[in-house]
PDB file of C-alpha atoms in Angstrom:
ATOM      1  CA  UNK T   1      -5.087  35.718 -34.106  1.00 63.00           C
ATOM      2  CA  UNK T   2      -3.297  36.943 -30.989  1.00 69.00           C
ATOM      3  CA  UNK T   3       0.406  35.991 -30.807  1.00 70.00           C
ATOM      4  CA  UNK T   4       1.320  33.646 -27.970  1.00 73.00           C
ATOM      5  CA  UNK T   5      -2.340  33.140 -27.099  1.00 78.00           C
ATOM      6  CA  UNK T   6      -4.174  29.781 -27.162  1.00 82.00           C
ATOM      7  CA  UNK T   7      -7.752  29.789 -28.376  1.00 83.00           C
ATOM      8  CA  UNK T   8      -9.893  28.895 -25.309  1.00 85.00           C
ATOM      9  CA  UNK T   9     -11.846  26.470 -27.503  1.00 87.00           C
ATOM     10  CA  UNK T  10      -8.669  24.417 -27.976  1.00 88.00           C
ATOM     11  CA  UNK T  11      -7.840  24.048 -24.290  1.00 90.00           C
ATOM     12  CA  UNK T  12      -7.601  20.366 -23.413  1.00 91.00           C
ATOM     13  CA  UNK T  13     -10.290  18.933 -21.064  1.00 92.00           C
ATOM     14  CA  UNK T  14      -7.466  17.144 -19.221  1.00 92.00           C
ATOM     15  CA  UNK T  15      -5.679  20.428 -18.470  1.00 92.00           C
ATOM     16  CA  UNK T  16      -8.978  21.980 -17.325  1.00 92.00           C
ATOM     17  CA  UNK T  17      -9.569  19.099 -14.919  1.00 92.00           C
ATOM     18  CA  UNK T  18      -6.027  19.272 -13.562  1.00 93.00           C
ATOM     19  CA  UNK T  19      -5.978  23.034 -13.115  1.00 91.00           C
ATOM     20  CA  UNK T  20      -9.275  22.717 -11.240  1.00 92.00           C
ATOM     21  CA  UNK T  21      -7.554  20.698  -8.487  1.00 92.00           C
ATOM     22  CA  UNK T  22      -4.374  22.818  -8.420  1.00 91.00           C
ATOM     23  CA  UNK T  23      -4.110  25.132  -5.369  1.00 90.00           C
ATOM     24  CA  UNK T  24      -4.208  28.793  -6.289  1.00 90.00           C
ATOM     25  CA  UNK T  25      -0.917  30.731  -6.015  1.00 90.00           C
ATOM     26  CA  UNK T  26      -0.106  32.155  -2.616  1.00 90.00           C
ATOM     27  CA  UNK T  27       2.309  34.579  -4.309  1.00 90.00           C
ATOM     28  CA  UNK T  28       0.321  35.684  -7.395  1.00 89.00           C
ATOM     29  CA  UNK T  29       2.815  38.414  -8.246  1.00 91.00           C
ATOM     30  CA  UNK T  30       5.523  35.819  -8.963  1.00 90.00           C
ATOM     31  CA  UNK T  31       5.724  34.552 -12.532  1.00 88.00           C
ATOM     32  CA  UNK T  32       5.628  30.718 -12.294  1.00 85.00           C
ATOM     33  CA  UNK T  33       7.973  30.531 -15.289  1.00 83.00           C
ATOM     34  CA  UNK T  34      10.566  32.352 -13.200  1.00 85.00           C
ATOM     35  CA  UNK T  35      10.078  31.060  -9.660  1.00 86.00           C
ATOM     36  CA  UNK T  36       7.725  29.060  -7.454  1.00 86.00           C
ATOM     37  CA  UNK T  37       4.556  31.021  -6.700  1.00 87.00           C
ATOM     38  CA  UNK T  38       2.921  28.672  -4.165  1.00 88.00           C
ATOM     39  CA  UNK T  39       4.013  27.990  -0.601  1.00 86.00           C
ATOM     40  CA  UNK T  40       1.983  26.245   2.063  1.00 85.00           C
ATOM     41  CA  UNK T  41       1.350  23.214   4.197  1.00 85.00           C
ATOM     42  CA  UNK T  42       0.467  19.839   2.730  1.00 83.00           C
ATOM     43  CA  UNK T  43      -2.088  17.589   4.416  1.00 84.00           C
ATOM     44  CA  UNK T  44      -0.478  14.917   6.555  1.00 86.00           C
ATOM     45  CA  UNK T  45      -2.421  12.912   9.111  1.00 88.00           C
ATOM     46  CA  UNK T  46      -2.613   9.482  10.698  1.00 91.00           C
ATOM     47  CA  UNK T  47      -5.449   7.678  12.429  1.00 92.00           C
ATOM     48  CA  UNK T  48      -4.956   4.550  14.530  1.00 91.00           C
ATOM     49  CA  UNK T  49      -7.449   2.560  16.545  1.00 92.00           C
ATOM     50  CA  UNK T  50      -7.432  -0.850  18.213  1.00 94.00           C
ATOM     51  CA  UNK T  51      -9.977  -2.767  20.199  1.00 94.00           C
ATOM     52  CA  UNK T  52      -9.642  -6.148  21.853  1.00 96.00           C
ATOM     53  CA  UNK T  53     -11.916  -8.530  23.716  1.00 96.00           C
ATOM     54  CA  UNK T  54     -11.142 -11.636  25.761  1.00 96.00           C
ATOM     55  CA  UNK T  55     -13.277 -14.525  27.014  1.00 96.00           C
ATOM     56  CA  UNK T  56     -12.226 -16.902  29.814  1.00 96.00           C
ATOM     57  CA  UNK T  57     -14.123 -19.977  30.969  1.00 96.00           C
ATOM     58  CA  UNK T  58     -13.491 -22.931  33.254  1.00 95.00           C
ATOM     59  CA  UNK T  59     -15.513 -25.856  31.927  1.00 93.00           C
ATOM     60  CA  UNK T  60     -14.454 -28.172  34.766  1.00 92.00           C
ATOM     61  CA  UNK T  61     -11.647 -28.720  37.231  1.00 91.00           C
ATOM     62  CA  UNK T  62      -9.757 -30.361  34.358  1.00 93.00           C
ATOM     63  CA  UNK T  63     -10.487 -27.906  31.515  1.00 95.00           C
ATOM     64  CA  UNK T  64      -9.837 -24.181  31.218  1.00 96.00           C
ATOM     65  CA  UNK T  65     -10.129 -22.121  28.045  1.00 96.00           C
ATOM     66  CA  UNK T  66      -9.617 -18.567  26.875  1.00 95.00           C
ATOM     67  CA  UNK T  67      -9.863 -16.770  23.542  1.00 96.00           C
ATOM     68  CA  UNK T  68      -8.950 -13.244  22.467  1.00 96.00           C
ATOM     69  CA  UNK T  69      -9.887 -11.224  19.391  1.00 96.00           C
ATOM     70  CA  UNK T  70      -8.105  -8.010  18.355  1.00 95.00           C
ATOM     71  CA  UNK T  71      -8.990  -5.654  15.532  1.00 94.00           C
ATOM     72  CA  UNK T  72      -6.830  -2.686  14.567  1.00 93.00           C
ATOM     73  CA  UNK T  73      -6.634  -0.260  11.681  1.00 90.00           C
ATOM     74  CA  UNK T  74      -4.267   2.429  10.510  1.00 89.00           C
ATOM     75  CA  UNK T  75      -5.045   5.142   7.976  1.00 89.00           C
ATOM     76  CA  UNK T  76      -2.649   7.828   6.802  1.00 90.00           C
ATOM     77  CA  UNK T  77      -2.179  10.468   4.119  1.00 89.00           C
ATOM     78  CA  UNK T  78       1.196  12.070   3.456  1.00 86.00           C
ATOM     79  CA  UNK T  79       3.129  13.806   0.694  1.00 86.00           C
ATOM     80  CA  UNK T  80       4.923  11.668  -1.884  1.00 83.00           C
ATOM     81  CA  UNK T  81       6.309  14.022  -4.539  1.00 81.00           C
ATOM     82  CA  UNK T  82       5.421  17.512  -5.668  1.00 81.00           C
ATOM     83  CA  UNK T  83       2.670  19.340  -3.871  1.00 83.00           C
ATOM     84  CA  UNK T  84      -0.556  17.602  -2.873  1.00 86.00           C
ATOM     85  CA  UNK T  85      -3.454  18.673  -5.071  1.00 89.00           C
ATOM     86  CA  UNK T  86      -6.880  19.715  -3.776  1.00 89.00           C
ATOM     87  CA  UNK T  87      -8.412  16.285  -4.447  1.00 88.00           C
ATOM     88  CA  UNK T  88      -5.537  14.655  -2.488  1.00 87.00           C
ATOM     89  CA  UNK T  89      -4.737  12.246  -5.325  1.00 88.00           C
ATOM     90  CA  UNK T  90      -1.710  13.500  -7.244  1.00 89.00           C
ATOM     91  CA  UNK T  91       1.266  14.022  -4.953  1.00 87.00           C
ATOM     92  CA  UNK T  92      -0.434  12.277  -2.033  1.00 87.00           C
ATOM     93  CA  UNK T  93      -0.050   8.758  -0.683  1.00 88.00           C
ATOM     94  CA  UNK T  94      -2.846   6.967   1.111  1.00 86.00           C
ATOM     95  CA  UNK T  95      -1.978   4.111   3.410  1.00 87.00           C
ATOM     96  CA  UNK T  96      -4.337   1.662   5.092  1.00 87.00           C
ATOM     97  CA  UNK T  97      -3.337  -1.256   7.273  1.00 85.00           C
ATOM     98  CA  UNK T  98      -6.204  -3.265   8.778  1.00 86.00           C
ATOM     99  CA  UNK T  99      -5.278  -6.144  11.058  1.00 90.00           C
ATOM    100  CA  UNK T 100      -7.361  -8.900  12.655  1.00 93.00           C
ATOM    101  CA  UNK T 101      -6.105 -11.535  15.069  1.00 95.00           C
ATOM    102  CA  UNK T 102      -7.749 -14.300  17.061  1.00 96.00           C
ATOM    103  CA  UNK T 103      -6.106 -16.725  19.459  1.00 96.00           C
ATOM    104  CA  UNK T 104      -7.185 -19.384  21.910  1.00 96.00           C
ATOM    105  CA  UNK T 105      -5.658 -21.676  24.539  1.00 96.00           C
ATOM    106  CA  UNK T 106      -7.121 -24.854  26.029  1.00 96.00           C
ATOM    107  CA  UNK T 107      -5.496 -26.476  29.059  1.00 96.00           C
ATOM    108  CA  UNK T 108      -6.606 -30.004  29.932  1.00 95.00           C
ATOM    109  CA  UNK T 109      -5.486 -31.977  32.964  1.00 94.00           C
ATOM    110  CA  UNK T 110      -5.609 -35.708  32.274  1.00 93.00           C
ATOM    111  CA  UNK T 111      -4.175 -36.558  35.682  1.00 92.00           C
ATOM    112  CA  UNK T 112      -2.009 -34.935  38.351  1.00 91.00           C
ATOM    113  CA  UNK T 113       1.016 -36.118  36.338  1.00 93.00           C
ATOM    114  CA  UNK T 114      -0.134 -35.319  32.762  1.00 94.00           C
ATOM    115  CA  UNK T 115      -1.135 -31.857  31.497  1.00 95.00           C
ATOM    116  CA  UNK T 116      -1.843 -30.730  27.935  1.00 95.00           C
ATOM    117  CA  UNK T 117      -1.851 -27.183  26.541  1.00 96.00           C
ATOM    118  CA  UNK T 118      -3.164 -26.461  23.011  1.00 96.00           C
ATOM    119  CA  UNK T 119      -2.687 -22.992  21.499  1.00 97.00           C
ATOM    120  CA  UNK T 120      -4.035 -21.688  18.177  1.00 96.00           C
ATOM    121  CA  UNK T 121      -3.634 -18.217  16.675  1.00 96.00           C
ATOM    122  CA  UNK T 122      -4.688 -16.781  13.327  1.00 95.00           C
ATOM    123  CA  UNK T 123      -3.707 -13.327  12.052  1.00 94.00           C
ATOM    124  CA  UNK T 124      -5.008 -11.558   8.975  1.00 92.00           C
ATOM    125  CA  UNK T 125      -2.940  -8.560   7.914  1.00 89.00           C
ATOM    126  CA  UNK T 126      -3.212  -6.280   4.900  1.00 86.00           C
ATOM    127  CA  UNK T 127      -1.350  -3.206   3.781  1.00 84.00           C
ATOM    128  CA  UNK T 128      -2.217  -0.975   0.863  1.00 85.00           C
ATOM    129  CA  UNK T 129      -0.223   2.079  -0.131  1.00 85.00           C
ATOM    130  CA  UNK T 130      -0.372   4.430  -3.088  1.00 85.00           C
ATOM    131  CA  UNK T 131      -2.433   7.110  -4.802  1.00 85.00           C
ATOM    132  CA  UNK T 132      -6.151   6.558  -5.074  1.00 83.00           C
ATOM    133  CA  UNK T 133      -8.300   3.668  -3.967  1.00 83.00           C
ATOM    134  CA  UNK T 134      -6.799   0.851  -6.039  1.00 80.00           C
ATOM    135  CA  UNK T 135     -10.080   0.367  -7.926  1.00 83.00           C
ATOM    136  CA  UNK T 136     -10.790   3.440 -10.043  1.00 87.00           C
ATOM    137  CA  UNK T 137      -9.503   3.727 -13.615  1.00 89.00           C
ATOM    138  CA  UNK T 138      -8.377   7.343 -13.274  1.00 90.00           C
ATOM    139  CA  UNK T 139      -6.689   7.481 -16.687  1.00 90.00           C
ATOM    140  CA  UNK T 140      -9.941   6.461 -18.380  1.00 89.00           C
ATOM    141  CA  UNK T 141     -11.796   9.158 -16.429  1.00 89.00           C
ATOM    142  CA  UNK T 142      -9.374  11.700 -17.912  1.00 90.00           C
ATOM    143  CA  UNK T 143      -9.890  10.225 -21.383  1.00 90.00           C
ATOM    144  CA  UNK T 144      -6.236   9.148 -21.548  1.00 90.00           C
ATOM    145  CA  UNK T 145      -5.013   5.933 -23.194  1.00 89.00           C
ATOM    146  CA  UNK T 146      -4.649   3.118 -20.676  1.00 87.00           C
ATOM    147  CA  UNK T 147      -3.999  -0.132 -22.603  1.00 86.00           C
ATOM    148  CA  UNK T 148      -3.784  -2.387 -19.538  1.00 84.00           C
ATOM    149  CA  UNK T 149      -6.601  -0.729 -17.566  1.00 84.00           C
ATOM    150  CA  UNK T 150      -4.254   0.247 -14.760  1.00 83.00           C
ATOM    151  CA  UNK T 151      -5.926   1.418 -11.565  1.00 83.00           C
ATOM    152  CA  UNK T 152      -2.847   3.424 -10.601  1.00 84.00           C
ATOM    153  CA  UNK T 153      -3.249   7.184 -10.725  1.00 87.00           C
ATOM    154  CA  UNK T 154      -1.520   8.414 -13.908  1.00 89.00           C
ATOM    155  CA  UNK T 155       1.755  10.249 -13.444  1.00 89.00           C
ATOM    156  CA  UNK T 156       1.748  13.408 -15.579  1.00 91.00           C
ATOM    157  CA  UNK T 157       4.908  15.485 -15.808  1.00 91.00           C
ATOM    158  CA  UNK T 158       6.698  17.814 -18.198  1.00 90.00           C
ATOM    159  CA  UNK T 159       4.720  20.972 -17.401  1.00 89.00           C
ATOM    160  CA  UNK T 160       7.776  23.149 -17.928  1.00 88.00           C
ATOM    161  CA  UNK T 161       7.385  24.621 -14.440  1.00 87.00           C
ATOM    162  CA  UNK T 162       9.799  23.571 -11.701  1.00 81.00           C
ATOM    163  CA  UNK T 163       8.178  21.430  -9.011  1.00 79.00           C
ATOM    164  CA  UNK T 164       4.797  21.429 -10.732  1.00 86.00           C
ATOM    165  CA  UNK T 165       3.437  18.086 -11.900  1.00 88.00           C
ATOM    166  CA  UNK T 166       1.018  15.329 -11.010  1.00 90.00           C
ATOM    167  CA  UNK T 167       3.026  12.613  -9.319  1.00 89.00           C
ATOM    168  CA  UNK T 168       2.023   9.194  -8.087  1.00 86.00           C
ATOM    169  CA  UNK T 169       3.300   6.417  -5.880  1.00 84.00           C
ATOM    170  CA  UNK T 170       2.518   3.035  -7.445  1.00 80.00           C
ATOM    171  CA  UNK T 171      -0.065   1.119  -5.445  1.00 81.00           C
ATOM    172  CA  UNK T 172       1.247  -1.694  -3.264  1.00 81.00           C
ATOM    173  CA  UNK T 173      -1.068  -4.288  -1.780  1.00 82.00           C
ATOM    174  CA  UNK T 174      -0.029  -7.086   0.586  1.00 84.00           C
ATOM    175  CA  UNK T 175      -2.732  -9.296   2.127  1.00 86.00           C
ATOM    176  CA  UNK T 176      -1.263 -11.945   4.430  1.00 90.00           C
ATOM    177  CA  UNK T 177      -2.312 -14.829   6.672  1.00 91.00           C
ATOM    178  CA  UNK T 178      -0.352 -16.233   9.619  1.00 94.00           C
ATOM    179  CA  UNK T 179      -1.521 -19.412  11.367  1.00 96.00           C
ATOM    180  CA  UNK T 180       0.179 -21.023  14.371  1.00 96.00           C
ATOM    181  CA  UNK T 181      -0.789 -24.214  16.200  1.00 96.00           C
ATOM    182  CA  UNK T 182       1.172 -25.476  19.166  1.00 96.00           C
ATOM    183  CA  UNK T 183       0.689 -28.483  21.412  1.00 96.00           C
ATOM    184  CA  UNK T 184       2.635 -28.626  24.694  1.00 96.00           C
ATOM    185  CA  UNK T 185       2.410 -31.551  27.094  1.00 96.00           C
ATOM    186  CA  UNK T 186       4.025 -32.274  30.441  1.00 96.00           C
ATOM    187  CA  UNK T 187       4.308 -35.767  31.989  1.00 94.00           C
ATOM    188  CA  UNK T 188       5.741 -36.460  35.460  1.00 94.00           C
ATOM    189  CA  UNK T 189       7.319 -39.890  35.925  1.00 93.00           C
ATOM    190  CA  UNK T 190       9.249 -40.291  39.172  1.00 90.00           C
ATOM    191  CA  UNK T 191      12.196 -37.914  39.082  1.00 91.00           C
ATOM    192  CA  UNK T 192      11.619 -37.121  35.413  1.00 93.00           C
ATOM    193  CA  UNK T 193       9.560 -34.297  34.003  1.00 94.00           C
ATOM    194  CA  UNK T 194       9.018 -34.934  30.299  1.00 95.00           C
ATOM    195  CA  UNK T 195       8.044 -31.942  28.162  1.00 96.00           C
ATOM    196  CA  UNK T 196       7.127 -32.622  24.549  1.00 96.00           C
ATOM    197  CA  UNK T 197       5.010 -31.165  21.789  1.00 96.00           C
ATOM    198  CA  UNK T 198       4.781 -29.828  18.272  1.00 96.00           C
ATOM    199  CA  UNK T 199       4.850 -26.344  16.786  1.00 96.00           C
ATOM    200  CA  UNK T 200       3.276 -25.719  13.367  1.00 96.00           C
ATOM    201  CA  UNK T 201       3.238 -22.442  11.452  1.00 96.00           C
ATOM    202  CA  UNK T 202       1.764 -21.525   8.076  1.00 96.00           C
ATOM    203  CA  UNK T 203       2.475 -18.205   6.348  1.00 94.00           C
ATOM    204  CA  UNK T 204       0.656 -16.895   3.294  1.00 92.00           C
ATOM    205  CA  UNK T 205       2.053 -13.663   1.833  1.00 88.00           C
ATOM    206  CA  UNK T 206       0.485 -12.207  -1.306  1.00 86.00           C
ATOM    207  CA  UNK T 207       2.276  -9.168  -2.705  1.00 81.00           C
ATOM    208  CA  UNK T 208       0.923  -7.048  -5.519  1.00 77.00           C
ATOM    209  CA  UNK T 209       2.769  -4.020  -6.885  1.00 67.00           C
ATOM    210  CA  UNK T 210       0.016  -3.274  -9.429  1.00 65.00           C
ATOM    211  CA  UNK T 211       2.729  -3.225 -12.128  1.00 62.00           C
ATOM    212  CA  UNK T 212       0.431  -2.071 -14.926  1.00 68.00           C
ATOM    213  CA  UNK T 213       1.114   1.660 -15.092  1.00 74.00           C
ATOM    214  CA  UNK T 214       1.207   4.503 -17.592  1.00 82.00           C
ATOM    215  CA  UNK T 215       3.280   7.679 -17.503  1.00 88.00           C
ATOM    216  CA  UNK T 216       2.400  10.795 -19.481  1.00 91.00           C
ATOM    217  CA  UNK T 217       4.535  13.797 -20.386  1.00 92.00           C
ATOM    218  CA  UNK T 218       3.867  17.123 -22.057  1.00 92.00           C
ATOM    219  CA  UNK T 219       7.506  17.463 -23.143  1.00 89.00           C
ATOM    220  CA  UNK T 220       6.573  17.060 -26.795  1.00 88.00           C
ATOM    221  CA  UNK T 221       7.971  20.222 -28.488  1.00 86.00           C
ATOM    222  CA  UNK T 222       4.491  20.628 -30.009  1.00 86.00           C
ATOM    223  CA  UNK T 223       4.457  24.422 -29.601  1.00 86.00           C
ATOM    224  CA  UNK T 224       8.061  24.968 -30.679  1.00 88.00           C
ATOM    225  CA  UNK T 225       8.952  26.440 -34.069  1.00 89.00           C
ATOM    226  CA  UNK T 226      10.715  24.301 -36.632  1.00 87.00           C
ATOM    227  CA  UNK T 227      14.238  25.397 -37.490  1.00 88.00           C
ATOM    228  CA  UNK T 228      14.239  25.541 -41.286  1.00 87.00           C
ATOM    229  CA  UNK T 229      18.013  25.258 -41.308  1.00 87.00           C
ATOM    230  CA  UNK T 230      17.767  21.706 -39.976  1.00 86.00           C
ATOM    231  CA  UNK T 231      16.828  18.623 -41.976  1.00 86.00           C
ATOM    232  CA  UNK T 232      13.710  16.441 -41.712  1.00 83.00           C
ATOM    233  CA  UNK T 233      15.989  13.560 -40.757  1.00 84.00           C
ATOM    234  CA  UNK T 234      17.412  15.551 -37.826  1.00 86.00           C
ATOM    235  CA  UNK T 235      14.799  18.193 -37.027  1.00 83.00           C
ATOM    236  CA  UNK T 236      15.642  20.986 -34.612  1.00 87.00           C
ATOM    237  CA  UNK T 237      13.554  23.675 -32.943  1.00 88.00           C
ATOM    238  CA  UNK T 238      14.100  27.393 -32.861  1.00 89.00           C
ATOM    239  CA  UNK T 239      15.739  28.228 -29.515  1.00 86.00           C
ATOM    240  CA  UNK T 240      13.433  29.694 -26.857  1.00 83.00           C
ATOM    241  CA  UNK T 241      10.300  28.915 -28.871  1.00 86.00           C
ATOM    242  CA  UNK T 242       7.386  26.936 -27.494  1.00 85.00           C
ATOM    243  CA  UNK T 243       6.783  25.785 -23.952  1.00 88.00           C
ATOM    244  CA  UNK T 244       5.658  22.570 -22.284  1.00 90.00           C
ATOM    245  CA  UNK T 245       2.871  24.438 -20.504  1.00 89.00           C
ATOM    246  CA  UNK T 246       1.495  25.331 -23.927  1.00 89.00           C
ATOM    247  CA  UNK T 247       1.637  21.642 -24.826  1.00 90.00           C
ATOM    248  CA  UNK T 248      -0.324  20.938 -21.638  1.00 91.00           C
ATOM    249  CA  UNK T 249      -3.006  23.452 -22.560  1.00 90.00           C
ATOM    250  CA  UNK T 250      -3.353  21.861 -26.002  1.00 90.00           C
ATOM    251  CA  UNK T 251      -3.264  18.327 -24.619  1.00 90.00           C
ATOM    252  CA  UNK T 252      -0.337  17.126 -26.750  1.00 91.00           C
ATOM    253  CA  UNK T 253       1.326  14.360 -24.736  1.00 91.00           C
ATOM    254  CA  UNK T 254       3.638  11.410 -25.010  1.00 91.00           C
ATOM    255  CA  UNK T 255       2.989   8.305 -22.944  1.00 90.00           C
ATOM    256  CA  UNK T 256       4.555   4.976 -22.165  1.00 87.00           C
ATOM    257  CA  UNK T 257       2.963   1.997 -20.493  1.00 85.00           C
ATOM    258  CA  UNK T 258       4.236  -1.153 -18.840  1.00 80.00           C
ATOM    259  CA  UNK T 259       2.754  -4.385 -17.640  1.00 79.00           C
ATOM    260  CA  UNK T 260       4.242  -7.087 -15.455  1.00 70.00           C
ATOM    261  CA  UNK T 261       3.229  -9.887 -13.173  1.00 71.00           C
ATOM    262  CA  UNK T 262       0.499  -9.060 -10.691  1.00 71.00           C
ATOM    263  CA  UNK T 263       0.343 -10.966  -7.418  1.00 75.00           C
ATOM    264  CA  UNK T 264       3.335 -12.928  -6.184  1.00 81.00           C
ATOM    265  CA  UNK T 265       2.214 -15.758  -3.922  1.00 86.00           C
ATOM    266  CA  UNK T 266       4.649 -16.758  -1.191  1.00 88.00           C
ATOM    267  CA  UNK T 267       3.843 -19.740   1.041  1.00 92.00           C
ATOM    268  CA  UNK T 268       5.780 -21.169   3.944  1.00 93.00           C
ATOM    269  CA  UNK T 269       5.278 -23.994   6.410  1.00 94.00           C
ATOM    270  CA  UNK T 270       7.222 -24.814   9.554  1.00 95.00           C
ATOM    271  CA  UNK T 271       7.141 -27.954  11.692  1.00 96.00           C
ATOM    272  CA  UNK T 272       9.048 -28.051  14.980  1.00 96.00           C
ATOM    273  CA  UNK T 273       8.583 -31.075  17.266  1.00 96.00           C
ATOM    274  CA  UNK T 274      10.474 -31.099  20.540  1.00 96.00           C
ATOM    275  CA  UNK T 275      11.184 -33.315  23.537  1.00 97.00           C
ATOM    276  CA  UNK T 276      12.877 -32.452  26.808  1.00 95.00           C
ATOM    277  CA  UNK T 277      13.617 -34.411  29.970  1.00 95.00           C
ATOM    278  CA  UNK T 278      14.142 -32.506  33.206  1.00 94.00           C
ATOM    279  CA  UNK T 279      15.733 -35.099  35.506  1.00 92.00           C
ATOM    280  CA  UNK T 280      16.157 -34.329  39.190  1.00 88.00           C
ATOM    281  CA  UNK T 281      18.894 -36.618  40.491  1.00 85.00           C
ATOM    282  CA  UNK T 282      18.027 -35.828  44.107  1.00 83.00           C
TER     283      UNK T 282
END
């Protein structure tokens, strides 16, 4: 046996997988137990694109119509906490925001004194933010306990090295629908111009914080020496013995898990009729 040396056969597969995605030190002469030995830039980028098309048609002297469709998408990666690892999962946040919208307007002339305008618009919006793709069971891939099958990337801390850990931002998903229908009519009667109509709006907001999550920590005192002067009821460790990084190598972890409500469904409707008389006295 070699003092303060871990048998390579006992190194945890989890620690091997995590060290494989950890950037190599940029200052290898610095002891990581004393000071930070990596300095560099973290990936941070955004991509936006939008395209739109419009169609106009006059069916007759009394009917005109147009419709427009717009599709946009935003993608981004930026740093959340700690440094971003090579696989851009731990420490990184991915954000996607696709948006689709379609609208149309039909104007019909019943007579020189009566005109109708009908407008309809539908918007589909979605935002997802967090580590990973929101589908993969990353904890299971690591062989870690995941009682609620959370698809959030596991947060793993307690390495014993300042600023070094595998941090996550809990996934947030928010698909939404917005529908608006509006009817506007104008009627001329003598000196009166009557304007009347109805506005209707329907909102559907689904919010999901993916509350099932599990946190893991190597702060377990597994490699510390037992202080024989303490009691089993109140055990203490020998000062300056053991290290959390050693616990990481051996794969001795604590974990806690939580589960809450998934999607919250918010619905709203709005009705707004109106009537207005523009009266020209002279």
